Amino acid sequence: MRLVLWIVEAEADLEQALDVLTTYLTDSEVAPLNKRFVETANPACTSIGFYSEDRASHCEITCHIQGVNNVEHAAGTKNTQLDKMDAELKEALSEIAKAGVDMDRIRAVIERDRRKLLSSAETSVTDVLTDAIVGGKSFSRRT
């Protein structure tokens, strides 16, 4: 498994935007990073995804890449895909940024997340409210 970590300033709007973006990048077979690394004839890995953790002063966004393939050559040397994944991930993200994102898929991601939140609010009201209040109070810079 390979982990790549980014640290960003803790801002609620930025964290929500990054959550939507990382879901867009990896949530299905047609997601750009899945298409490039997983859903190919010669996959570089078995799965790729993101998760974030809120800290008091920043947010940590981690990309986890699992099942990275290693190739052993006839000469006995190993060319590990794991060694290349950092550079390939940065290259893929750069290409996606240059090409732009599919706004229809972004809208679909936002709508799906909205429906999940509404469903959670109906089934576990106290958890949704507690998470919002405690998270907002604990990590907010506003007093």
PDB file of C-alpha atoms in Angstrom:
ATOM      1  CA  MET A   1       0.000   0.000   0.000  1.00  0.00           C
ATOM      2  CA  ARG A   2       1.156   3.527  -0.721  1.00  0.00           C
ATOM      3  CA  LEU A   3       0.007   6.655   1.141  1.00  0.00           C
ATOM      4  CA  VAL A   4       0.408  10.191  -0.167  1.00  0.00           C
ATOM      5  CA  LEU A   5      -0.425  13.011   2.251  1.00  0.00           C
ATOM      6  CA  TRP A   6      -1.308  16.667   1.688  1.00  0.00           C
ATOM      7  CA  ILE A   7      -1.778  19.135   4.526  1.00  0.00           C
ATOM      8  CA  VAL A   8      -4.100  22.080   3.910  1.00  0.00           C
ATOM      9  CA  GLU A   9      -5.293  24.922   6.090  1.00  0.00           C
ATOM     10  CA  ALA A  10      -8.479  24.076   7.957  1.00  0.00           C
ATOM     11  CA  GLU A  11     -11.289  25.940   6.223  1.00  0.00           C
ATOM     12  CA  ALA A  12     -14.758  24.385   6.125  1.00  0.00           C
ATOM     13  CA  ASP A  13     -15.531  25.469   2.558  1.00  0.00           C
ATOM     14  CA  LEU A  14     -12.191  24.205   1.261  1.00  0.00           C
ATOM     15  CA  GLU A  15     -12.595  20.870   3.057  1.00  0.00           C
ATOM     16  CA  GLN A  16     -16.072  20.384   1.572  1.00  0.00           C
ATOM     17  CA  ALA A  17     -14.802  21.253  -1.904  1.00  0.00           C
ATOM     18  CA  LEU A  18     -11.883  18.835  -1.556  1.00  0.00           C
ATOM     19  CA  ASP A  19     -14.248  16.109  -0.374  1.00  0.00           C
ATOM     20  CA  VAL A  20     -16.395  16.557  -3.493  1.00  0.00           C
ATOM     21  CA  LEU A  21     -13.308  16.655  -5.714  1.00  0.00           C
ATOM     22  CA  THR A  22     -11.716  13.526  -4.231  1.00  0.00           C
ATOM     23  CA  THR A  23     -15.029  11.670  -4.536  1.00  0.00           C
ATOM     24  CA  TYR A  24     -15.228  12.771  -8.178  1.00  0.00           C
ATOM     25  CA  LEU A  25     -11.692  11.482  -8.790  1.00  0.00           C
ATOM     26  CA  THR A  26     -12.185   7.986  -7.332  1.00  0.00           C
ATOM     27  CA  ASP A  27     -15.823   7.074  -6.601  1.00  0.00           C
ATOM     28  CA  SER A  28     -16.643   4.817  -9.561  1.00  0.00           C
ATOM     29  CA  GLU A  29     -15.260   2.936 -12.542  1.00  0.00           C
ATOM     30  CA  VAL A  30     -15.535   6.070 -14.690  1.00  0.00           C
ATOM     31  CA  ALA A  31     -13.756   8.302 -12.147  1.00  0.00           C
ATOM     32  CA  PRO A  32     -10.554   9.712 -13.676  1.00  0.00           C
ATOM     33  CA  LEU A  33      -8.056   8.134 -11.262  1.00  0.00           C
ATOM     34  CA  ASN A  34      -9.840   4.775 -11.307  1.00  0.00           C
ATOM     35  CA  LYS A  35      -9.860   4.785 -15.103  1.00  0.00           C
ATOM     36  CA  ARG A  36      -6.142   5.521 -15.202  1.00  0.00           C
ATOM     37  CA  PHE A  37      -4.839   3.236 -12.458  1.00  0.00           C
ATOM     38  CA  VAL A  38      -7.424   0.508 -11.764  1.00  0.00           C
ATOM     39  CA  GLU A  39      -9.873  -0.033 -14.634  1.00  0.00           C
ATOM     40  CA  THR A  40      -7.279  -0.728 -17.343  1.00  0.00           C
ATOM     41  CA  ALA A  41      -5.958  -3.800 -19.155  1.00  0.00           C
ATOM     42  CA  ASN A  42      -2.767  -3.630 -17.062  1.00  0.00           C
ATOM     43  CA  PRO A  43      -3.820  -2.036 -13.749  1.00  0.00           C
ATOM     44  CA  ALA A  44      -1.188  -0.233 -11.682  1.00  0.00           C
ATOM     45  CA  CYS A  45      -3.127  -0.982  -8.460  1.00  0.00           C
ATOM     46  CA  THR A  46      -6.322  -2.589  -7.196  1.00  0.00           C
ATOM     47  CA  SER A  47      -7.855   0.509  -5.591  1.00  0.00           C
ATOM     48  CA  ILE A  48      -7.255   4.190  -5.063  1.00  0.00           C
ATOM     49  CA  GLY A  49      -9.124   6.545  -2.767  1.00  0.00           C
ATOM     50  CA  PHE A  50      -8.911   9.508  -0.431  1.00  0.00           C
ATOM     51  CA  TYR A  51      -9.787  10.227   3.169  1.00  0.00           C
ATOM     52  CA  SER A  52      -9.344  13.320   5.285  1.00  0.00           C
ATOM     53  CA  GLU A  53      -8.777  13.985   8.953  1.00  0.00           C
ATOM     54  CA  ASP A  54      -9.524  17.295  10.625  1.00  0.00           C
ATOM     55  CA  ARG A  55      -6.978  18.705  13.018  1.00  0.00           C
ATOM     56  CA  ALA A  56      -7.210  21.893  15.062  1.00  0.00           C
ATOM     57  CA  SER A  57      -5.091  23.953  12.649  1.00  0.00           C
ATOM     58  CA  HIS A  58      -5.186  21.979   9.418  1.00  0.00           C
ATOM     59  CA  CYS A  59      -6.781  19.170   7.458  1.00  0.00           C
ATOM     60  CA  GLU A  60      -4.820  16.113   6.321  1.00  0.00           C
ATOM     61  CA  ILE A  61      -5.871  14.609   3.000  1.00  0.00           C
ATOM     62  CA  THR A  62      -4.465  11.156   2.350  1.00  0.00           C
ATOM     63  CA  CYS A  63      -4.519   9.263  -0.910  1.00  0.00           C
ATOM     64  CA  HIS A  64      -4.303   5.525  -0.281  1.00  0.00           C
ATOM     65  CA  ILE A  65      -3.255   3.285  -3.131  1.00  0.00           C
ATOM     66  CA  GLN A  66      -3.650  -0.450  -2.564  1.00  0.00           C
ATOM     67  CA  GLY A  67      -2.521  -3.539  -4.430  1.00  0.00           C
ATOM     68  CA  VAL A  68       0.276  -1.862  -6.358  1.00  0.00           C
ATOM     69  CA  ASN A  69       1.700  -4.290  -8.903  1.00  0.00           C
ATOM     70  CA  ASN A  70       5.381  -5.174  -8.965  1.00  0.00           C
ATOM     71  CA  VAL A  71       7.011  -6.413 -12.145  1.00  0.00           C
ATOM     72  CA  GLU A  72       9.965  -8.805 -12.057  1.00  0.00           C
ATOM     73  CA  HIS A  73      12.091  -8.763 -15.205  1.00  0.00           C
ATOM     74  CA  ALA A  74      13.856 -11.749 -16.790  1.00  0.00           C
ATOM     75  CA  ALA A  75      17.199 -10.424 -15.567  1.00  0.00           C
ATOM     76  CA  GLY A  76      15.925 -10.774 -11.998  1.00  0.00           C
ATOM     77  CA  THR A  77      15.662  -7.047 -11.324  1.00  0.00           C
ATOM     78  CA  LYS A  78      12.454  -5.663  -9.932  1.00  0.00           C
ATOM     79  CA  ASN A  79      10.816  -2.596 -11.384  1.00  0.00           C
ATOM     80  CA  THR A  80       8.318  -1.710  -8.731  1.00  0.00           C
ATOM     81  CA  GLN A  81       5.254   0.223  -9.658  1.00  0.00           C
ATOM     82  CA  LEU A  82       5.223   1.358  -6.054  1.00  0.00           C
ATOM     83  CA  ASP A  83       8.362   3.433  -6.686  1.00  0.00           C
ATOM     84  CA  LYS A  84       6.631   5.206  -9.576  1.00  0.00           C
ATOM     85  CA  MET A  85       3.209   5.837  -8.065  1.00  0.00           C
ATOM     86  CA  ASP A  86       3.957   9.233  -6.479  1.00  0.00           C
ATOM     87  CA  ALA A  87       5.122  10.713  -9.776  1.00  0.00           C
ATOM     88  CA  GLU A  88       2.327   9.034 -11.752  1.00  0.00           C
ATOM     89  CA  LEU A  89      -0.305  10.318  -9.323  1.00  0.00           C
ATOM     90  CA  LYS A  90       1.024  13.878  -9.581  1.00  0.00           C
ATOM     91  CA  GLU A  91       1.109  13.585 -13.380  1.00  0.00           C
ATOM     92  CA  ALA A  92      -2.474  12.275 -13.476  1.00  0.00           C
ATOM     93  CA  LEU A  93      -3.731  15.081 -11.219  1.00  0.00           C
ATOM     94  CA  SER A  94      -1.918  17.652 -13.360  1.00  0.00           C
ATOM     95  CA  GLU A  95      -3.492  16.271 -16.551  1.00  0.00           C
ATOM     96  CA  ILE A  96      -6.962  16.291 -14.967  1.00  0.00           C
ATOM     97  CA  ALA A  97      -6.460  19.894 -13.836  1.00  0.00           C
ATOM     98  CA  LYS A  98      -5.409  20.941 -17.355  1.00  0.00           C
ATOM     99  CA  ALA A  99      -8.306  19.118 -19.033  1.00  0.00           C
ATOM    100  CA  GLY A 100     -10.871  20.335 -16.507  1.00  0.00           C
ATOM    101  CA  VAL A 101     -13.473  18.393 -14.573  1.00  0.00           C
ATOM    102  CA  ASP A 102     -16.803  17.089 -15.819  1.00  0.00           C
ATOM    103  CA  MET A 103     -19.247  19.478 -14.151  1.00  0.00           C
ATOM    104  CA  ASP A 104     -22.195  17.126 -14.716  1.00  0.00           C
ATOM    105  CA  ARG A 105     -20.410  14.440 -12.687  1.00  0.00           C
ATOM    106  CA  ILE A 106     -19.501  17.023 -10.017  1.00  0.00           C
ATOM    107  CA  ARG A 107     -23.199  17.937  -9.758  1.00  0.00           C
ATOM    108  CA  ALA A 108     -24.071  14.233  -9.468  1.00  0.00           C
ATOM    109  CA  VAL A 109     -21.512  13.791  -6.658  1.00  0.00           C
ATOM    110  CA  ILE A 110     -22.919  16.784  -4.772  1.00  0.00           C
ATOM    111  CA  GLU A 111     -26.492  15.571  -5.227  1.00  0.00           C
ATOM    112  CA  ARG A 112     -25.601  12.062  -4.046  1.00  0.00           C
ATOM    113  CA  ASP A 113     -23.854  13.490  -0.957  1.00  0.00           C
ATOM    114  CA  ARG A 114     -26.885  15.678  -0.251  1.00  0.00           C
ATOM    115  CA  ARG A 115     -29.189  12.660  -0.422  1.00  0.00           C
ATOM    116  CA  LYS A 116     -26.866  10.698   1.918  1.00  0.00           C
ATOM    117  CA  LEU A 117     -26.895  13.556   4.424  1.00  0.00           C
ATOM    118  CA  LEU A 118     -30.685  13.813   4.304  1.00  0.00           C
ATOM    119  CA  SER A 119     -30.975  10.060   4.781  1.00  0.00           C
ATOM    120  CA  SER A 120     -28.580  10.194   7.748  1.00  0.00           C
ATOM    121  CA  ALA A 121     -30.499  13.109   9.226  1.00  0.00           C
ATOM    122  CA  GLU A 122     -33.694  11.049   9.096  1.00  0.00           C
ATOM    123  CA  THR A 123     -32.192   7.865  10.555  1.00  0.00           C
ATOM    124  CA  SER A 124     -29.692   9.220  13.097  1.00  0.00           C
ATOM    125  CA  VAL A 125     -30.537  12.823  13.897  1.00  0.00           C
ATOM    126  CA  THR A 126     -28.428  13.043  17.050  1.00  0.00           C
ATOM    127  CA  ASP A 127     -25.263  11.828  15.301  1.00  0.00           C
ATOM    128  CA  VAL A 128     -25.626  14.335  12.461  1.00  0.00           C
ATOM    129  CA  LEU A 129     -26.296  17.240  14.809  1.00  0.00           C
ATOM    130  CA  THR A 130     -23.591  16.247  17.307  1.00  0.00           C
ATOM    131  CA  ASP A 131     -20.968  15.875  14.557  1.00  0.00           C
ATOM    132  CA  ALA A 132     -21.838  19.293  13.150  1.00  0.00           C
ATOM    133  CA  ILE A 133     -21.859  21.065  16.514  1.00  0.00           C
ATOM    134  CA  VAL A 134     -18.774  19.425  18.024  1.00  0.00           C
ATOM    135  CA  GLY A 135     -16.784  19.586  14.779  1.00  0.00           C
ATOM    136  CA  GLY A 136     -17.734  23.178  14.141  1.00  0.00           C
ATOM    137  CA  LYS A 137     -16.961  24.291  17.684  1.00  0.00           C
ATOM    138  CA  SER A 138     -13.745  22.265  18.049  1.00  0.00           C
ATOM    139  CA  PHE A 139     -12.163  23.161  14.733  1.00  0.00           C
ATOM    140  CA  SER A 140     -13.587  26.601  14.031  1.00  0.00           C
ATOM    141  CA  ARG A 141     -11.260  29.569  14.229  1.00  0.00           C
ATOM    142  CA  ARG A 142     -14.192  31.835  14.832  1.00  0.00           C
ATOM    143  CA  THR A 143     -15.207  32.453  18.416  1.00  0.00           C
TER     144      THR A 143
END
